[in-house]
Coordinates of C-alpha atoms in Angstrom, one line a residue:
Chain A
X1 CA 65.4 410.9 142.0
X2 CA 64.5 407.5 140.6
X3 CA 66.6 406.2 137.7
X4 CA 63.8 407.1 135.3
X5 CA 63.5 410.7 136.6
X6 CA 67.3 411.0 136.5
X7 CA 67.7 409.9 132.8
X8 CA 64.7 412.0 131.7
X9 CA 65.9 415.1 133.5
X10 CA 69.3 414.7 131.9
X11 CA 67.7 414.4 128.5
X12 CA 65.7 417.6 129.1
X13 CA 68.9 419.4 130.2
X14 CA 67.7 419.8 133.8
X15 CA 69.8 419.2 137.0
X16 CA 70.1 415.7 138.3
X17 CA 71.1 414.4 141.7
X18 CA 73.8 412.3 140.1
X19 CA 75.0 411.1 136.8
X20 CA 72.6 408.7 135.0
X21 CA 74.1 405.2 134.7
X22 CA 73.3 403.1 131.6
X23 CA 75.9 400.5 130.8
X24 CA 74.8 397.7 128.4
X25 CA 74.6 394.4 130.1
X26 CA 73.7 391.1 128.3
X27 CA 76.0 388.1 129.1
X28 CA 77.2 389.8 132.3
X29 CA 73.5 390.0 133.3
X30 CA 72.9 386.4 132.4
X31 CA 76.0 385.2 134.2
X32 CA 75.0 387.2 137.3
X33 CA 71.6 385.4 137.2
X34 CA 73.2 382.1 136.7
X35 CA 71.5 381.4 133.4
X36 CA 72.9 380.2 130.1
X37 CA 72.9 383.0 127.5
X38 CA 71.0 380.9 125.1
X39 CA 68.1 380.9 127.5
X40 CA 68.4 384.6 128.1
X41 CA 68.1 385.3 124.3
X42 CA 65.3 382.8 123.8
X43 CA 63.0 383.5 126.8
X44 CA 61.8 386.9 127.7
X45 CA 61.1 385.8 131.3
X46 CA 64.7 384.8 131.8
X47 CA 65.9 388.1 130.3
X48 CA 63.6 390.2 132.4
X49 CA 64.5 388.4 135.6
X50 CA 68.2 388.9 134.9
X51 CA 67.8 392.6 133.9
X52 CA 65.8 393.5 137.0
X53 CA 68.5 391.6 139.1
X54 CA 71.5 393.3 137.5
X55 CA 69.9 396.8 137.7
X56 CA 69.1 396.2 141.4
X57 CA 72.5 394.8 142.2
X58 CA 74.5 397.6 140.8
X59 CA 72.0 400.5 140.8
X60 CA 71.6 401.0 137.1
X61 CA 69.0 403.6 136.1
X62 CA 67.5 401.4 133.4
X63 CA 66.7 397.9 132.3
X64 CA 67.0 396.8 128.7
X65 CA 65.6 394.2 126.3
X66 CA 68.7 394.2 124.1
X67 CA 70.0 390.7 123.6
X68 CA 71.4 390.0 120.1
X69 CA 71.1 391.3 116.5
X70 CA 69.4 388.2 115.2
X71 CA 65.8 388.7 116.3
X72 CA 64.5 390.4 113.2
X73 CA 66.6 388.3 110.8
X74 CA 65.3 385.1 112.6
X75 CA 61.7 386.1 112.1
X76 CA 62.3 386.9 108.4
X77 CA 63.7 383.4 107.8
X78 CA 67.5 384.0 108.0
X79 CA 69.8 381.1 109.1
X80 CA 70.8 381.6 112.6
X81 CA 73.3 379.6 114.6
X82 CA 72.5 379.1 118.3
X83 CA 75.0 378.5 121.1
X84 CA 74.3 377.3 124.6
X85 CA 76.1 380.2 126.3
X86 CA 76.7 383.0 124.0
X87 CA 74.5 385.1 121.6
X88 CA 73.0 383.6 118.5
X89 CA 74.6 384.7 115.3
X90 CA 73.4 385.1 111.7
X91 CA 75.2 382.8 109.3
X92 CA 76.5 385.2 106.6
X93 CA 77.5 382.4 104.2
X94 CA 73.8 381.6 103.9
X95 CA 72.5 385.2 103.9
X96 CA 68.7 385.5 103.4
X97 CA 69.2 388.0 100.6
X98 CA 72.1 386.3 98.9
X99 CA 70.0 386.9 95.8
X100 CA 68.9 390.6 95.6
X101 CA 65.7 389.5 93.8
X102 CA 64.5 388.0 97.0
X103 CA 64.0 391.4 98.6
X104 CA 60.9 392.0 96.5
X105 CA 59.2 388.9 98.1
X106 CA 60.2 389.8 101.7
X107 CA 57.2 390.6 103.9
X108 CA 57.2 392.5 107.2
X109 CA 57.0 390.0 110.1
X110 CA 53.7 389.7 111.9
X111 CA 54.4 391.0 115.4
X112 CA 51.3 389.5 116.9
X113 CA 52.5 386.0 115.9
X114 CA 55.0 384.0 118.1
X115 CA 58.6 384.7 117.1
X116 CA 61.7 386.3 118.4
X117 CA 60.5 389.8 117.8
X118 CA 57.4 389.0 119.7
X119 CA 59.5 387.6 122.5
X120 CA 61.3 391.0 122.8
X121 CA 58.0 392.9 122.9
X122 CA 57.0 390.6 125.8
X123 CA 60.3 391.2 127.5
X124 CA 59.6 394.9 127.4
X125 CA 56.1 394.3 128.8
X126 CA 57.5 392.3 131.7
X127 CA 60.3 394.8 132.4
X128 CA 57.7 397.7 132.3
X129 CA 55.5 395.9 134.8
X130 CA 58.4 395.1 137.1
X131 CA 60.7 398.1 136.9
X132 CA 59.0 400.7 134.8
X133 CA 57.8 402.9 137.7
X134 CA 61.4 403.6 138.7
X135 CA 63.6 402.7 135.8
X136 CA 63.7 403.5 132.1
X137 CA 62.6 400.5 130.1
X138 CA 64.7 400.3 127.0
X139 CA 63.4 398.6 123.9
X140 CA 65.8 397.8 121.1
X141 CA 65.9 397.7 117.3
X142 CA 68.6 397.3 114.7
X143 CA 69.6 400.3 112.7
X144 CA 69.2 400.4 108.9
X145 CA 72.9 399.6 108.1
X146 CA 73.2 396.8 110.6
X147 CA 69.8 395.3 109.8
X148 CA 70.6 395.4 106.0
X149 CA 74.0 393.7 106.7
X150 CA 72.1 391.0 108.7
X151 CA 70.0 390.2 105.7
X152 CA 72.3 390.8 102.8
X153 CA 75.6 389.7 104.4
X154 CA 78.0 392.4 105.8
X155 CA 80.8 391.8 103.2
X156 CA 78.3 391.9 100.3
X157 CA 76.5 395.0 101.5
X158 CA 79.8 396.9 101.7
X159 CA 80.3 396.2 97.9
X160 CA 76.6 397.0 97.2
X161 CA 77.2 400.6 98.2
X162 CA 79.3 400.9 95.0
X163 CA 77.7 398.2 92.8
X164 CA 74.0 398.9 93.2
X165 CA 73.0 402.0 95.2
X166 CA 69.3 401.7 94.1
X167 CA 69.2 398.2 95.7
X168 CA 70.8 399.5 98.9
X169 CA 68.1 402.2 99.0
X170 CA 65.3 399.6 98.6
X171 CA 66.8 397.4 101.3
X172 CA 67.2 400.3 103.8
X173 CA 63.7 401.3 103.1
X174 CA 62.4 397.8 103.9
X175 CA 64.5 397.6 107.1
X176 CA 63.4 401.0 108.4
X177 CA 59.7 400.3 107.8
X178 CA 60.1 397.0 109.7
X179 CA 62.1 398.6 112.6
X180 CA 59.6 401.4 113.0
X181 CA 56.8 398.9 113.5
X182 CA 59.1 396.9 115.8
X183 CA 59.8 399.9 117.9
X184 CA 56.0 400.8 117.9
X185 CA 55.1 397.4 119.3
X186 CA 57.8 397.8 122.1
X187 CA 56.6 401.4 122.9
X188 CA 53.0 400.1 123.1
X189 CA 54.2 397.4 125.5
X190 CA 55.8 399.9 127.8
X191 CA 59.2 400.9 126.5
X192 CA 60.1 404.4 127.6
X193 CA 63.2 404.6 125.4
X194 CA 64.3 402.8 122.3
X195 CA 67.9 401.9 121.6
X196 CA 69.0 401.7 117.9
X197 CA 72.1 399.6 117.3
X198 CA 73.8 400.3 114.0
X199 CA 77.2 398.7 114.4
X200 CA 77.9 398.1 110.7
X201 CA 77.8 401.9 110.1
X202 CA 81.2 402.2 111.8
X203 CA 82.7 400.4 108.9
X204 CA 81.9 403.0 106.3
X205 CA 83.5 406.4 105.8
X206 CA 81.9 409.8 106.0
X207 CA 80.9 409.9 102.3
X208 CA 78.9 406.6 102.3
X209 CA 77.6 407.4 105.8
X210 CA 76.2 410.8 104.8
X211 CA 74.9 409.6 101.5
X212 CA 73.4 406.2 102.3
X213 CA 73.1 405.6 106.1
X214 CA 72.4 408.9 107.8
X215 CA 69.1 409.8 105.9
X216 CA 67.7 406.3 106.9
X217 CA 68.9 406.6 110.6
X218 CA 67.2 410.1 110.6
X219 CA 64.0 408.6 109.3
X220 CA 64.0 405.8 111.8
X221 CA 64.8 408.0 114.7
X222 CA 62.3 410.6 113.8
X223 CA 59.5 408.0 113.5
X224 CA 60.4 406.6 117.0
X225 CA 60.6 410.0 118.6
X226 CA 57.1 410.8 117.1
X227 CA 55.9 407.9 119.3
X228 CA 56.8 410.1 122.3
X229 CA 59.9 408.3 123.5
X230 CA 63.6 409.3 123.4
X231 CA 66.2 407.4 121.3
X232 CA 69.7 406.1 122.1
X233 CA 71.9 405.5 119.1
X234 CA 74.6 403.0 119.7
X235 CA 77.3 402.4 117.0
X236 CA 80.0 399.9 118.0
X237 CA 83.5 400.5 116.6
X238 CA 85.5 403.4 115.4
X239 CA 83.2 406.3 114.5
X240 CA 85.6 409.1 114.6
X241 CA 85.0 410.0 110.9
X242 CA 81.2 409.7 111.0
X243 CA 80.5 411.2 114.5
X244 CA 79.6 414.6 113.1
X245 CA 76.9 412.9 111.1
X246 CA 75.8 410.9 114.2
X247 CA 75.1 414.2 115.8
X248 CA 72.6 415.0 113.1
X249 CA 70.6 411.8 113.5
X250 CA 68.2 413.4 115.9
X251 CA 69.0 410.8 118.6
X252 CA 68.6 412.0 122.2
X253 CA 71.6 410.0 123.3
X254 CA 74.7 409.3 121.2
X255 CA 76.2 406.2 122.7
X256 CA 79.8 405.8 121.6
X257 CA 82.3 403.0 121.6
X258 CA 85.7 403.5 123.1
X259 CA 87.8 404.3 119.9
X260 CA 86.0 407.6 119.6
X261 CA 87.0 410.0 122.4
X262 CA 84.0 411.8 123.8
X263 CA 86.0 415.1 123.4
X264 CA 86.1 414.4 119.7
X265 CA 82.3 413.9 119.7
X266 CA 81.6 416.9 121.8
X267 CA 83.7 419.1 119.4
X268 CA 81.6 417.8 116.5
X269 CA 78.2 418.2 118.2
X270 CA 76.2 420.8 120.1
X271 CA 76.9 421.4 123.7
X272 CA 73.6 420.0 124.8
X273 CA 73.8 416.7 122.9
X274 CA 73.8 413.9 125.5
X275 CA 76.8 411.6 125.1
X276 CA 77.0 408.1 126.7
X277 CA 80.0 406.0 127.3
X278 CA 82.7 405.1 126.7
X279 CA 85.5 403.4 128.6
X280 CA 87.1 400.5 126.9
X281 CA 85.0 397.5 127.9
X282 CA 87.9 395.0 127.8
X283 CA 91.1 397.0 128.8
X284 CA 89.5 399.5 131.2
X285 CA 86.5 397.7 132.6
X286 CA 87.1 393.9 132.5
X287 CA 90.8 394.0 132.9
X288 CA 91.1 397.2 135.0
X289 CA 90.8 397.9 138.6
X290 CA 88.1 399.9 140.5
X291 CA 90.6 402.8 140.6
X292 CA 91.4 402.6 136.8
X293 CA 87.6 402.4 136.0
X294 CA 86.9 405.6 138.0
X295 CA 89.9 407.3 136.4
X296 CA 88.8 406.3 132.9
X297 CA 85.2 407.5 133.6
X298 CA 86.6 410.7 135.0
X299 CA 88.3 411.4 131.7
X300 CA 85.1 410.6 129.8
X301 CA 83.1 413.0 131.9
X302 CA 85.7 415.7 131.6
X303 CA 85.7 415.5 127.9
X304 CA 81.9 415.1 127.5
X305 CA 80.9 417.9 129.9
X306 CA 77.5 418.1 131.7
X307 CA 75.4 416.4 129.0
X308 CA 76.8 413.0 130.0
X309 CA 75.5 409.5 130.9
X310 CA 77.9 407.0 132.4
X311 CA 78.6 403.8 130.6
X312 CA 81.1 401.6 128.8
X313 CA 81.9 401.8 125.1
X314 CA 80.0 398.6 124.5
X315 CA 78.5 395.7 126.4
X316 CA 80.0 395.1 129.9
X317 CA 82.0 391.9 129.1
X318 CA 81.4 388.6 130.6
X319 CA 83.9 388.1 133.4
X320 CA 84.1 391.7 134.4
X321 CA 84.9 391.9 138.2
X322 CA 81.9 393.0 140.1
X323 CA 84.1 395.5 142.0
X324 CA 84.7 397.3 138.7
X325 CA 81.0 397.6 137.9
X326 CA 80.5 398.9 141.5
X327 CA 83.2 401.4 140.8
X328 CA 81.3 402.6 137.8
X329 CA 78.1 403.0 139.8
X330 CA 80.1 404.8 142.6
X331 CA 81.5 407.1 140.1
X332 CA 78.1 408.0 138.6
X333 CA 76.4 408.4 142.1
X334 CA 79.2 410.6 143.3
X335 CA 78.8 413.3 140.6
X336 CA 76.1 415.6 139.5
Chain B
X1 CA 104.8 397.1 76.5
X2 CA 101.4 397.4 78.4
X3 CA 100.7 400.2 80.7
X4 CA 101.0 398.4 84.0
X5 CA 100.4 401.5 86.0
X6 CA 96.8 401.0 84.9
X7 CA 96.8 397.8 86.9
X8 CA 98.2 399.6 89.9
X9 CA 95.5 402.3 89.6
X10 CA 92.7 399.8 89.0
X11 CA 93.5 398.0 92.2
X12 CA 93.6 401.3 94.2
X13 CA 90.4 402.5 92.6
X14 CA 88.7 399.1 93.2
X15 CA 87.9 398.5 89.5
X16 CA 88.1 394.7 89.1
X17 CA 87.3 394.7 85.4
X18 CA 90.1 397.1 84.6
X19 CA 92.4 395.1 86.8
X20 CA 91.6 391.9 85.0
X21 CA 92.0 393.5 81.6
X22 CA 95.3 395.1 82.5
X23 CA 96.5 391.7 83.8
X24 CA 95.5 389.9 80.6
X25 CA 97.3 392.5 78.5
X26 CA 100.4 392.2 80.7
X27 CA 100.6 388.5 80.4
X28 CA 100.0 388.6 76.6
X29 CA 102.8 391.1 76.4
X30 CA 105.1 388.7 78.2
X31 CA 105.4 390.4 81.6
X32 CA 106.5 387.7 84.1
X33 CA 103.7 386.8 86.5
X34 CA 106.0 387.4 89.6
X35 CA 106.7 390.9 88.3
X36 CA 102.9 391.6 88.1
X37 CA 102.5 390.5 91.7
X38 CA 105.6 392.1 93.4
X39 CA 105.9 395.3 91.3
X40 CA 102.2 396.1 90.9
X41 CA 99.7 394.2 93.1
X42 CA 101.9 394.3 96.3
X43 CA 102.6 398.0 95.8
X44 CA 98.9 398.8 95.1
X45 CA 97.7 396.9 98.2
X46 CA 100.4 398.6 100.2
X47 CA 99.0 401.9 99.1
X48 CA 95.4 400.7 99.9
X49 CA 96.6 399.7 103.4
X50 CA 98.2 403.1 103.9
X51 CA 95.0 404.8 102.9
X52 CA 93.0 402.6 105.3
X53 CA 95.5 403.4 108.2
X54 CA 95.1 407.1 107.6
X55 CA 91.3 406.9 107.2
X56 CA 91.1 407.9 103.7
X57 CA 89.7 404.4 102.9
X58 CA 87.2 402.5 104.9
X59 CA 86.0 398.9 104.8
X60 CA 83.9 399.3 101.6
X61 CA 86.9 400.8 99.7
X62 CA 89.2 398.1 101.1
X63 CA 86.9 395.3 100.0
X64 CA 86.5 396.9 96.5
X65 CA 90.3 397.0 96.1
X66 CA 90.6 393.5 97.4
X67 CA 88.2 392.3 94.8
X68 CA 90.2 394.0 92.0
X69 CA 93.4 392.5 93.4
X70 CA 91.8 389.1 93.4
X71 CA 90.6 389.4 89.9
X72 CA 94.2 390.0 88.9
X73 CA 95.5 387.2 91.1
X74 CA 93.0 384.7 89.7
X75 CA 94.7 385.1 86.3
X76 CA 98.3 385.2 87.6
X77 CA 98.1 382.4 90.2
X78 CA 98.2 379.4 87.8
X79 CA 101.1 380.9 85.9
X80 CA 103.0 381.6 89.2
X81 CA 102.5 378.0 90.2
X82 CA 103.6 376.7 86.8
X83 CA 106.8 378.9 87.0
X84 CA 107.6 377.5 90.5
X85 CA 107.7 380.9 92.1
X86 CA 107.5 380.7 95.9
X87 CA 105.2 383.0 97.8
X88 CA 106.5 385.2 100.7
X89 CA 104.8 382.7 103.0
X90 CA 101.9 380.3 103.3
X91 CA 99.3 381.4 105.8
X92 CA 96.3 379.5 107.1
X93 CA 93.8 382.1 108.3
X94 CA 90.3 381.8 110.0
X95 CA 87.9 383.1 112.6
X96 CA 88.1 380.7 115.5
X97 CA 85.5 378.2 116.7
X98 CA 82.2 379.7 117.9
X99 CA 82.7 383.1 116.2
X100 CA 80.9 383.9 112.9
X101 CA 82.4 387.3 112.4
X102 CA 84.6 387.4 109.3
X103 CA 85.0 390.9 108.0
X104 CA 88.1 391.7 109.9
X105 CA 89.6 388.3 109.0
X106 CA 88.6 388.9 105.3
X107 CA 90.4 392.3 105.3
X108 CA 93.6 390.7 106.8
X109 CA 93.4 387.8 104.3
X110 CA 93.2 390.2 101.4
X111 CA 96.0 392.4 102.6
X112 CA 98.2 389.3 103.1
X113 CA 97.3 388.0 99.6
X114 CA 98.0 391.4 98.3
X115 CA 101.3 391.3 100.2
X116 CA 102.5 388.2 98.3
X117 CA 101.4 385.5 100.7
X118 CA 99.6 382.4 99.7
X119 CA 96.4 382.5 101.8
X120 CA 94.4 379.5 102.7
X121 CA 91.2 381.0 104.1
X122 CA 89.2 378.6 106.2
X123 CA 86.3 381.0 106.8
X124 CA 84.6 381.6 110.1
X125 CA 83.7 379.3 113.1
X126 CA 86.8 377.2 112.3
X127 CA 87.5 374.2 114.6
X128 CA 91.1 373.6 115.7
X129 CA 91.2 370.3 113.8
X130 CA 90.6 372.2 110.6
X131 CA 93.6 374.5 111.2
X132 CA 95.7 371.4 111.9
X133 CA 94.6 369.7 108.7
X134 CA 95.2 372.8 106.6
X135 CA 98.7 373.5 108.1
X136 CA 99.7 369.9 107.4
X137 CA 98.2 369.6 103.9
X138 CA 99.4 373.0 102.6
X139 CA 102.8 373.1 104.4
X140 CA 101.9 376.5 105.9
X141 CA 104.4 378.4 107.9
X142 CA 102.0 381.0 109.4
X143 CA 98.6 380.7 111.1
X144 CA 96.4 383.8 111.6
X145 CA 93.6 383.6 114.1
X146 CA 90.7 386.1 114.4
X147 CA 88.0 386.7 117.0
X148 CA 85.6 389.5 117.5
X149 CA 83.9 388.4 120.7
X150 CA 85.3 388.3 124.2
X151 CA 83.6 385.0 124.7
X152 CA 85.2 383.4 121.6
X153 CA 88.7 384.6 122.3
X154 CA 89.3 381.4 124.4
X155 CA 89.1 379.4 121.1
X156 CA 92.4 381.1 120.1
X157 CA 94.1 379.4 123.0
X158 CA 92.4 376.1 122.3
X159 CA 93.6 376.3 118.7
X160 CA 97.2 377.1 119.7
X161 CA 97.1 374.3 122.2
X162 CA 95.8 371.9 119.5
X163 CA 98.6 372.9 117.2
X164 CA 101.1 372.2 120.0
X165 CA 99.5 368.8 120.7
X166 CA 99.6 367.9 117.0
X167 CA 103.4 368.6 117.0
X168 CA 103.0 371.6 114.6
X169 CA 103.7 374.5 117.0
X170 CA 107.4 374.7 116.1
X171 CA 106.7 374.6 112.4
X172 CA 104.4 377.7 112.3
X173 CA 104.3 381.2 113.6
X174 CA 101.0 382.2 115.0
X175 CA 99.5 385.7 114.8
X176 CA 96.2 386.8 116.4
X177 CA 93.9 389.8 116.1
X178 CA 90.3 391.1 116.6
X179 CA 88.7 393.9 118.5
X180 CA 88.9 392.5 122.1
X181 CA 92.4 390.9 121.6
X182 CA 95.3 392.7 123.2
X183 CA 99.1 392.2 123.2
X184 CA 98.9 391.0 126.7
X185 CA 96.3 388.3 125.7
X186 CA 98.5 387.2 122.7
X187 CA 101.4 386.8 125.0
X188 CA 99.4 384.9 127.6
X189 CA 98.1 382.3 125.1
X190 CA 101.6 381.8 123.5
X191 CA 101.0 383.6 120.1
X192 CA 104.0 384.9 118.3
X193 CA 102.5 388.2 117.3
X194 CA 99.4 390.5 117.6
X195 CA 98.2 393.2 115.3
X196 CA 95.5 395.7 115.8
X197 CA 94.9 396.4 112.2
X198 CA 94.9 394.9 108.7
X199 CA 97.7 397.1 107.5
X200 CA 99.9 396.3 110.4
X201 CA 99.1 392.6 110.0
X202 CA 101.1 392.4 106.8
X203 CA 104.2 393.9 108.3
X204 CA 103.9 391.6 111.3
X205 CA 103.4 388.5 109.0
X206 CA 106.5 389.5 106.9
X207 CA 108.5 389.8 110.2
X208 CA 107.3 386.5 111.5
X209 CA 108.1 384.5 108.4
X210 CA 111.5 386.2 108.1
X211 CA 112.5 385.4 111.7

C-alpha cells in the first residue's frame, strides 16, 4: 500500500498492511533540510522540499503544509514577530481586535492575492505535484477558538466567554467563514486531508467547550468534509475534560496531545473513531531511546485499539534523535 | 463589621465588581489591609488553585478570579505599602527571550500575587538584562521563568547564567515552568525549583523563599 492508500483505508475502517504514520514535523523537517525555520515558514518551496525530504527519509505516510498559527492573522493585519530560526508569533499585547468594534470592519482575506495564506495554498499545490500520488497531502487551518485567540488575544478571549458571549459568537462566525474558504483553496490546490489546529480549546472546561467552541468546530469540520476530504482535529494540551465533545466534532481523525491518554479518549468515543498520537514529544520522543519510543507507542496502540494512527502528542521537537523517529516508523511498519 | 466572606466568595466566583465593593467596605470599616490579604484573598486564591488542580476550574475561570483578586489588591496595595507590611516574597516573573506565550506565566503570576507575594511581571519575550534590572531595582528574592516552546527553553539557561554573571545568583531563588520543562531540565540549568502547575508554583515559591 502507498501511504495515501494506507491512511484512507484506515479512515474507512478497512484492513491496512501496517499502521499509518502521521507525526507532525515542522522545525524537525526544516533542520533535516538544513534551512532556517524563518525561511520554511515564509517560502512554500522551502517547506515543500523539506516535507518531501522528511517523509522520504523516515517513511511517513503524508506530507503537510502546517507551519505556524500566524498565517491567517498576518494576512488580516495582525502584528507578527519573526525569528530567524523558529516559528513566527503573534504579538498579543498588540492584538488586532484589542478593540471589539474592529471586528465589524474586518474583511475576509483575498486568497488570490499574495500573502501568507496564499503561500500555504501554493505549498499544498507543490506537495500535491511532488508527493500527492503516493502520500496524503495535508492542508492546515486554525480552529475557531485558536483563530479567535490569535485575533483577540488569548487572555482577553478567555474573559470574553463570560463578559460578552454575543461578541464571541460573532468572532467565531468570522473565523469559521474565513477558515472554510482557506480550506477550500487548499483542497482545490490538491490537499487530500485538512488539519484543524484548535490549541486554545484545551484551556477551557467542558461547559464553555460545549456551549461556545464545539458548535463552531462542528460547523467548520462539516463544511470541509462536504468538500470531499477527511479532517484531522488536533488540540494541543490537556483535553481530558473536553475529549467527549471532541468525539462529536465529526472529525475523521482525533489527534490528541500526550496529557490525554488514548484509553481515556477511546472510552469517550465510538470504537471506530480513528485516534492519532500521542507519545510525549519531549520526554518520550526527544529525550527517550528507540526502545522507550517503541514501548510508549505500544501503550498508545494498546489503549486506542485498531482505529489508530501512529504519531506523537504534538510536533516532533527540534533535536529529536533520528534513531527515535526511525523507531516510530519501525513500530508503525511492524503492526497492522 | 462588613461581611468579608462576600470578598472571599466574589474572588472565587470571579466577580471583580463585588470584590472591589467588599474591599472598599472593609477598609471603611477599619479592617487592616494585611488581614484582607492574608485572611481573605490568599484563602480565596488557594481555593481557586485547588479547583483548578482538580479540574473544576479551567483557564477562563482562573483568569476571572485573578481579575477579581486584582481589583481588590489595587485598593489594598497602597495601604499595605503605607503600613510597612512586608510581602511573603518579591518575585520577578516573565516568559523568557524569544517566547511570546504568556498565559501560563499570567496564571502563575496571579496565583503568586494571590498567595501574598509582590509580583513584578515583566511580560513575555523578556531579555536576561531586564530580569537583572528588575531584581536589582526591586530587591527581589525570587525569579520565575516561563517557556512554552522547546526552542526557547534555552533562554532559561541564558537568563540564569546572566544572573550569575551579574553577581545576583546567590541573592535570588529561581523557579522554572512551562509545558516542555522537566525537573531534569531544571536541574541541568541550575534552577532551584520546577513546577508543573500554577497551583503547585505557589507552594514551591513559599518553600523557596523560606529556605
